[in-house]
Amino acid sequence: MNNFFFSYLKKVKINPLFWLVIGLALMTGHFRQMILLFLIVFFHEMGHFMGAHLFQWRIKKVELLPFGGVAEVDEHGNRPFQEEFIITILGPLQHIWMIGVSFLLWHFGVWTNSEHEWFLHMNMTIVCFNLLPIMPLDGGKLLFIFFARYLPFKRAHSLFLIVSFLFLLLFFIVFVSRNPLHLNSWIIFIFLVITHFFEWKQRPYVFMRFLMERIYHASSSSRKEKKLIYVDRNTIVSDVLALFQKGVYHVIVIKEPLRKKEIEEKQLLDVYFASNQVQCAIGRLFR
C-alpha cells in the first residue's frame, strides 16, 4: 500500500491554474477551504490512478486542477473499453467515501454543521462538474468511449471534440453568463477552450499514435473480435486506415476484378510505417 501511495505522489503535478486559485484563496482568507478542496481533488485523482495501476497502464503524470485533474498515460486509445470505463468512473466514486467520512466527522462533533455542509457541497460540485461531457473531464472521457465504441477512431475523435466544445459553449452560456464577474468560472472556461484548441490541432498526431500503438499490441490481436473492411483496389491507404476502430482486429478485403485479396491489419501497418506511402492505392501497395 505504501509503495502505491508513494508511486502516486511521484506522478502528481500541480497545474499552475491550481496555484492561482490557491493564491486567490490566501488573499481572501479561505486557506482552510482550499486545503480541503486540494484533498478532494487529490483523492479523486487517486481513484483514477488506482484503476490505471490495477490494469498496468503506463502512467506519465497526474495533473491536479481546481475542478479535478488529468491523468496522462501512454496507451493512446487501444486499451479495452471496460478498462477505460472503470478507470474513468473510479474518480467520481471516491466522493462517496469522502462524503461518508465528512458525515462521521460531523456526527462525532469533530467539525461543525456548516463545515460539513460546505464539504458536502464542494464534493457534489466537483463530481457533477466532472461528469459534464466536456474534454478533459470524466464525462468527456465517457463520451469519447461511447463514440469510439461505434465509430472509427479518427472520426470518433473529431466528432467527440466538436460535441465537447458545443457542451463547453453551453456551460459558458448557462453558468458564466449568470454571474459574469465569477473569476473562477472564467479561468476554467478559458483553460478548457485552450485545451480544446490544442487537442484539435493534435488530431493527426493522436491518430498516428493510435496506429503505432496497434502494432505494439499486435500480440493480443487473437483475443479481439475480427472486423472485415471491404475496399476497392484503388482506395487510398490513408482512407483505409481512417476506417480502423478501437477494440477490434481488422482484416482488409481488397476487391479486385477476378478475385478478393485479404490483408491482415498488421501487414498493412508494417508496410505503411516502413514505406509511409499514405497516398498510394492499397491494390498497388499489395500487388
CSV table of C-alpha atoms in Angstrom, one decimal:
chain,number,residue,atom,x,y,z
A,1,MET,CA,0.0,0.0,0.0
A,2,ASN,CA,2.9,2.4,0.9
A,3,ASN,CA,4.5,1.7,-2.5
A,4,PHE,CA,1.3,2.5,-4.3
A,5,PHE,CA,0.9,5.8,-2.3
A,6,PHE,CA,4.5,6.9,-2.9
A,7,SER,CA,4.3,6.0,-6.6
A,8,TYR,CA,1.2,8.1,-6.9
A,9,LEU,CA,2.8,11.0,-5.1
A,10,LYS,CA,5.8,10.9,-7.6
A,11,LYS,CA,3.4,11.2,-10.5
A,12,VAL,CA,1.3,14.1,-9.1
A,13,LYS,CA,1.9,17.5,-10.6
A,14,ILE,CA,0.0,20.7,-9.6
A,15,ASN,CA,-1.2,22.7,-12.6
A,16,PRO,CA,-0.3,26.5,-12.5
A,17,LEU,CA,-4.1,27.1,-12.6
A,18,PHE,CA,-4.4,25.4,-9.2
A,19,TRP,CA,-1.6,27.6,-7.8
A,20,LEU,CA,-3.5,30.6,-9.0
A,21,VAL,CA,-6.7,29.5,-7.2
A,22,ILE,CA,-4.6,28.8,-4.1
A,23,GLY,CA,-3.2,32.3,-4.2
A,24,LEU,CA,-6.7,33.8,-4.5
A,25,ALA,CA,-7.8,31.8,-1.5
A,26,LEU,CA,-4.9,33.1,0.5
A,27,MET,CA,-5.7,36.7,-0.4
A,28,THR,CA,-9.4,36.2,0.5
A,29,GLY,CA,-8.8,34.3,3.8
A,30,HIS,CA,-10.1,30.9,2.6
A,31,PHE,CA,-7.0,28.9,3.1
A,32,ARG,CA,-8.6,26.1,5.1
A,33,GLN,CA,-11.3,25.6,2.4
A,34,MET,CA,-8.5,25.5,-0.2
A,35,ILE,CA,-6.7,22.7,1.7
A,36,LEU,CA,-9.9,20.7,1.8
A,37,LEU,CA,-10.5,21.3,-1.9
A,38,PHE,CA,-7.0,20.2,-2.6
A,39,LEU,CA,-7.6,16.9,-0.7
A,40,ILE,CA,-10.9,16.3,-2.6
A,41,VAL,CA,-9.1,16.7,-5.9
A,42,PHE,CA,-6.1,14.7,-4.7
A,43,PHE,CA,-8.3,11.7,-3.7
A,44,HIS,CA,-10.5,12.0,-6.8
A,45,GLU,CA,-7.4,11.6,-9.0
A,46,MET,CA,-6.1,8.8,-6.8
A,47,GLY,CA,-9.1,6.8,-7.8
A,48,HIS,CA,-8.1,7.1,-11.5
A,49,PHE,CA,-4.5,6.2,-10.6
A,50,MET,CA,-5.6,3.2,-8.6
A,51,GLY,CA,-7.5,1.8,-11.6
A,52,ALA,CA,-4.7,2.6,-14.1
A,53,HIS,CA,-2.3,0.9,-11.7
A,54,LEU,CA,-4.6,-2.1,-11.4
A,55,PHE,CA,-4.7,-2.6,-15.1
A,56,GLN,CA,-1.0,-1.8,-15.5
A,57,TRP,CA,-1.4,1.2,-17.7
A,58,ARG,CA,1.7,3.3,-18.4
A,59,ILE,CA,1.1,6.5,-16.4
A,60,LYS,CA,3.2,9.6,-17.2
A,61,LYS,CA,1.8,12.0,-14.7
A,62,VAL,CA,-1.3,13.1,-12.8
A,63,GLU,CA,-2.0,16.8,-13.0
A,64,LEU,CA,-4.2,18.4,-10.4
A,65,LEU,CA,-6.6,21.1,-11.4
A,66,PRO,CA,-9.1,23.1,-9.2
A,67,PHE,CA,-12.0,21.1,-10.6
A,68,GLY,CA,-10.4,17.7,-10.9
A,69,GLY,CA,-7.4,16.5,-12.7
A,70,VAL,CA,-5.9,14.9,-15.8
A,71,ALA,CA,-4.1,11.5,-15.8
A,72,GLU,CA,-1.7,11.4,-18.8
A,73,VAL,CA,-1.0,7.9,-20.0
A,74,ASP,CA,1.0,6.2,-22.8
A,75,GLU,CA,-1.9,4.0,-24.1
A,76,HIS,CA,-3.3,6.1,-27.0
A,77,GLY,CA,-6.7,4.6,-27.2
A,78,ASN,CA,-6.1,0.9,-27.6
A,79,ARG,CA,-6.9,-0.5,-24.2
A,80,PRO,CA,-10.2,-2.4,-23.7
A,81,PHE,CA,-13.4,-0.4,-23.3
A,82,GLN,CA,-14.1,-1.9,-19.9
A,83,GLU,CA,-10.7,-0.8,-18.5
A,84,GLU,CA,-11.2,2.7,-19.7
A,85,PHE,CA,-14.7,2.9,-18.2
A,86,ILE,CA,-13.6,1.5,-14.8
A,87,ILE,CA,-10.6,3.9,-14.6
A,88,THR,CA,-12.8,6.8,-15.5
A,89,ILE,CA,-15.6,6.1,-13.1
A,90,LEU,CA,-13.2,5.4,-10.2
A,91,GLY,CA,-12.5,9.1,-9.8
A,92,PRO,CA,-16.2,10.2,-9.2
A,93,LEU,CA,-16.7,7.1,-6.9
A,94,GLN,CA,-14.1,8.4,-4.4
A,95,HIS,CA,-16.5,11.2,-3.4
A,96,ILE,CA,-18.9,8.6,-1.9
A,97,TRP,CA,-16.4,7.6,0.9
A,98,MET,CA,-15.3,11.2,1.3
A,99,ILE,CA,-18.8,12.3,2.0
A,100,GLY,CA,-19.2,9.4,4.4
A,101,VAL,CA,-16.1,10.5,6.3
A,102,SER,CA,-17.4,14.0,6.5
A,103,PHE,CA,-20.7,12.8,7.9
A,104,LEU,CA,-18.9,10.8,10.6
A,105,LEU,CA,-16.8,13.9,11.5
A,106,TRP,CA,-19.9,16.0,11.8
A,107,HIS,CA,-21.8,13.2,13.7
A,108,PHE,CA,-19.0,12.9,16.3
A,109,GLY,CA,-18.6,16.7,16.6
A,110,VAL,CA,-15.1,16.9,15.0
A,111,TRP,CA,-16.4,19.7,12.8
A,112,THR,CA,-19.4,22.0,12.6
A,113,ASN,CA,-22.6,21.6,10.6
A,114,SER,CA,-21.5,24.5,8.3
A,115,GLU,CA,-18.2,22.8,7.7
A,116,HIS,CA,-19.9,19.5,6.8
A,117,GLU,CA,-22.4,21.3,4.5
A,118,TRP,CA,-19.5,23.1,2.8
A,119,PHE,CA,-17.6,19.9,2.3
A,120,LEU,CA,-20.7,18.1,1.0
A,121,HIS,CA,-21.4,21.0,-1.4
A,122,MET,CA,-17.9,21.0,-2.7
A,123,ASN,CA,-17.8,17.3,-3.3
A,124,MET,CA,-21.1,17.4,-5.2
A,125,THR,CA,-20.0,20.4,-7.2
A,126,ILE,CA,-16.7,18.7,-8.3
A,127,VAL,CA,-18.3,15.4,-9.1
A,128,CYS,CA,-21.2,17.0,-11.0
A,129,PHE,CA,-18.9,19.3,-12.9
A,130,ASN,CA,-16.5,16.4,-13.8
A,131,LEU,CA,-19.4,14.4,-15.2
A,132,LEU,CA,-20.2,17.1,-17.8
A,133,PRO,CA,-19.5,15.7,-21.3
A,134,ILE,CA,-16.6,18.1,-21.9
A,135,MET,CA,-12.9,17.2,-22.5
A,136,PRO,CA,-10.8,16.5,-20.4
A,137,LEU,CA,-13.4,15.9,-17.7
A,138,ASP,CA,-14.5,12.4,-16.7
A,139,GLY,CA,-17.8,12.9,-18.5
A,140,GLY,CA,-15.9,13.9,-21.6
A,141,LYS,CA,-13.9,10.6,-21.4
A,142,LEU,CA,-17.1,8.6,-21.1
A,143,LEU,CA,-18.5,10.5,-24.1
A,144,PHE,CA,-15.4,9.6,-26.1
A,145,ILE,CA,-15.6,5.9,-25.0
A,146,PHE,CA,-19.2,5.9,-26.4
A,147,PHE,CA,-18.2,7.4,-29.8
A,148,ALA,CA,-15.1,5.2,-30.1
A,149,ARG,CA,-17.3,2.1,-29.4
A,150,TYR,CA,-19.4,2.6,-32.5
A,151,LEU,CA,-17.3,4.7,-34.9
A,152,PRO,CA,-13.8,4.5,-36.5
A,153,PHE,CA,-11.2,6.1,-34.1
A,154,LYS,CA,-10.3,9.0,-36.4
A,155,ARG,CA,-14.0,10.1,-36.9
A,156,ALA,CA,-14.9,9.4,-33.3
A,157,HIS,CA,-12.1,11.7,-32.1
A,158,SER,CA,-13.1,14.6,-34.3
A,159,LEU,CA,-16.8,14.2,-33.6
A,160,PHE,CA,-16.1,14.0,-29.9
A,161,LEU,CA,-14.1,17.2,-29.9
A,162,ILE,CA,-16.9,19.1,-31.8
A,163,VAL,CA,-19.6,17.8,-29.4
A,164,SER,CA,-17.4,18.5,-26.4
A,165,PHE,CA,-16.8,22.1,-27.5
A,166,LEU,CA,-20.6,22.6,-28.0
A,167,PHE,CA,-21.2,21.5,-24.5
A,168,LEU,CA,-18.5,23.8,-23.3
A,169,LEU,CA,-20.2,26.7,-25.0
A,170,LEU,CA,-23.5,25.7,-23.4
A,171,PHE,CA,-21.7,25.6,-20.0
A,172,PHE,CA,-20.4,29.1,-20.6
A,173,ILE,CA,-23.9,30.4,-21.6
A,174,VAL,CA,-25.7,28.8,-18.6
A,175,PHE,CA,-23.2,29.3,-15.8
A,176,VAL,CA,-20.8,32.2,-16.7
A,177,SER,CA,-23.5,34.5,-18.2
A,178,ARG,CA,-25.5,34.2,-14.9
A,179,ASN,CA,-22.5,35.5,-13.0
A,180,PRO,CA,-20.2,37.3,-15.4
A,181,LEU,CA,-17.9,38.5,-12.6
A,182,HIS,CA,-17.2,35.0,-11.2
A,183,LEU,CA,-13.4,34.8,-11.8
A,184,ASN,CA,-13.1,31.1,-11.2
A,185,SER,CA,-15.7,30.3,-13.9
A,186,TRP,CA,-13.8,32.5,-16.4
A,187,ILE,CA,-10.5,30.8,-15.6
A,188,ILE,CA,-11.9,27.3,-16.0
A,189,PHE,CA,-13.7,28.3,-19.3
A,190,ILE,CA,-10.5,29.9,-20.8
A,191,PHE,CA,-8.5,26.8,-19.8
A,192,LEU,CA,-11.0,24.4,-21.4
A,193,VAL,CA,-11.1,26.5,-24.6
A,194,ILE,CA,-7.3,26.4,-24.9
A,195,THR,CA,-7.3,22.6,-24.1
A,196,HIS,CA,-9.8,22.0,-27.0
A,197,PHE,CA,-7.9,24.2,-29.4
A,198,PHE,CA,-4.6,22.3,-28.8
A,199,GLU,CA,-6.3,18.9,-28.9
A,200,TRP,CA,-8.0,19.8,-32.2
A,201,LYS,CA,-4.5,20.8,-33.6
A,202,GLN,CA,-3.1,17.5,-32.4
A,203,ARG,CA,-5.6,15.3,-34.1
A,204,PRO,CA,-3.2,13.9,-36.8
A,205,TYR,CA,-0.7,13.0,-34.1
A,206,VAL,CA,-3.3,11.4,-31.9
A,207,PHE,CA,-4.4,9.2,-34.8
A,208,MET,CA,-0.8,8.3,-35.7
A,209,ARG,CA,-0.1,7.3,-32.1
A,210,PHE,CA,-3.3,5.2,-32.2
A,211,LEU,CA,-2.0,3.3,-35.3
A,212,MET,CA,1.5,2.9,-33.8
A,213,GLU,CA,0.1,1.5,-30.6
A,214,ARG,CA,-1.8,-1.1,-32.5
A,215,ILE,CA,1.5,-2.6,-33.7
A,216,TYR,CA,2.7,-2.6,-30.1
A,217,HIS,CA,-0.4,-4.6,-29.0
A,218,ALA,CA,-0.4,-6.9,-32.1
A,219,SER,CA,0.3,-9.9,-29.9
A,220,SER,CA,-3.1,-9.6,-28.3
A,221,SER,CA,-5.0,-9.4,-31.6
A,222,SER,CA,-6.0,-13.0,-31.4
A,223,ARG,CA,-8.3,-12.2,-28.5
A,224,LYS,CA,-10.1,-9.4,-30.3
A,225,GLU,CA,-13.2,-9.6,-32.5
A,226,LYS,CA,-12.2,-9.6,-36.2
A,227,LYS,CA,-13.8,-7.0,-38.4
A,228,LEU,CA,-13.7,-7.1,-42.2
A,229,ILE,CA,-13.1,-3.9,-44.1
A,230,TYR,CA,-14.1,-4.2,-47.8
A,231,VAL,CA,-12.3,-1.7,-50.1
A,232,ASP,CA,-11.7,-1.2,-53.8
A,233,ARG,CA,-8.2,-1.8,-55.0
A,234,ASN,CA,-7.9,1.9,-55.9
A,235,THR,CA,-8.7,3.0,-52.3
A,236,ILE,CA,-6.0,5.2,-50.9
A,237,VAL,CA,-4.1,3.8,-47.9
A,238,SER,CA,-4.9,6.8,-45.6
A,239,ASP,CA,-8.7,6.2,-46.3
A,240,VAL,CA,-8.4,2.6,-45.3
A,241,LEU,CA,-6.5,3.5,-42.1
A,242,ALA,CA,-9.2,6.0,-41.3
A,243,LEU,CA,-11.7,3.1,-41.0
A,244,PHE,CA,-9.7,1.5,-38.2
A,245,GLN,CA,-11.7,1.1,-35.0
A,246,LYS,CA,-10.9,0.5,-31.3
A,247,GLY,CA,-11.5,-2.9,-29.8
A,248,VAL,CA,-11.4,-5.0,-33.0
A,249,TYR,CA,-8.7,-6.5,-35.2
A,250,HIS,CA,-9.2,-5.6,-38.9
A,251,VAL,CA,-8.9,-7.8,-42.0
A,252,ILE,CA,-8.9,-5.7,-45.1
A,253,VAL,CA,-10.6,-7.3,-48.1
A,254,ILE,CA,-9.4,-5.8,-51.4
A,255,LYS,CA,-12.0,-6.3,-54.1
A,256,GLU,CA,-10.3,-6.9,-57.5
A,257,PRO,CA,-11.9,-7.8,-60.9
A,258,LEU,CA,-11.4,-11.5,-60.7
A,259,ARG,CA,-10.7,-12.2,-57.0
A,260,LYS,CA,-10.5,-10.9,-53.5
A,261,LYS,CA,-7.3,-10.5,-51.5
A,262,GLU,CA,-7.3,-10.4,-47.7
A,263,ILE,CA,-4.7,-8.3,-45.9
A,264,GLU,CA,-4.1,-8.5,-42.1
A,265,GLU,CA,-4.1,-5.3,-40.2
A,266,LYS,CA,-0.6,-5.8,-39.0
A,267,GLN,CA,0.6,-6.3,-42.6
A,268,LEU,CA,-0.9,-3.0,-43.7
A,269,LEU,CA,0.6,-1.2,-40.7
A,270,ASP,CA,4.0,-2.7,-41.1
A,271,VAL,CA,4.2,-1.7,-44.8
A,272,TYR,CA,2.7,1.7,-44.1
A,273,PHE,CA,5.2,2.6,-41.4
A,274,ALA,CA,8.1,1.1,-43.4
A,275,SER,CA,7.3,3.0,-46.6
A,276,ASN,CA,5.0,5.8,-45.4
A,277,GLN,CA,3.0,5.6,-48.7
A,278,VAL,CA,-0.1,7.3,-47.4
A,279,GLN,CA,-1.5,8.4,-50.8
A,280,CYS,CA,-0.7,5.1,-52.5
A,281,ALA,CA,-3.6,2.9,-53.7
A,282,ILE,CA,-3.9,-0.2,-51.5
A,283,GLY,CA,-4.1,-2.5,-54.5
A,284,ARG,CA,-0.8,-1.1,-55.8
A,285,LEU,CA,0.8,-1.5,-52.4
A,286,PHE,CA,-0.2,-5.2,-52.2
A,287,ARG,CA,0.1,-6.5,-55.7
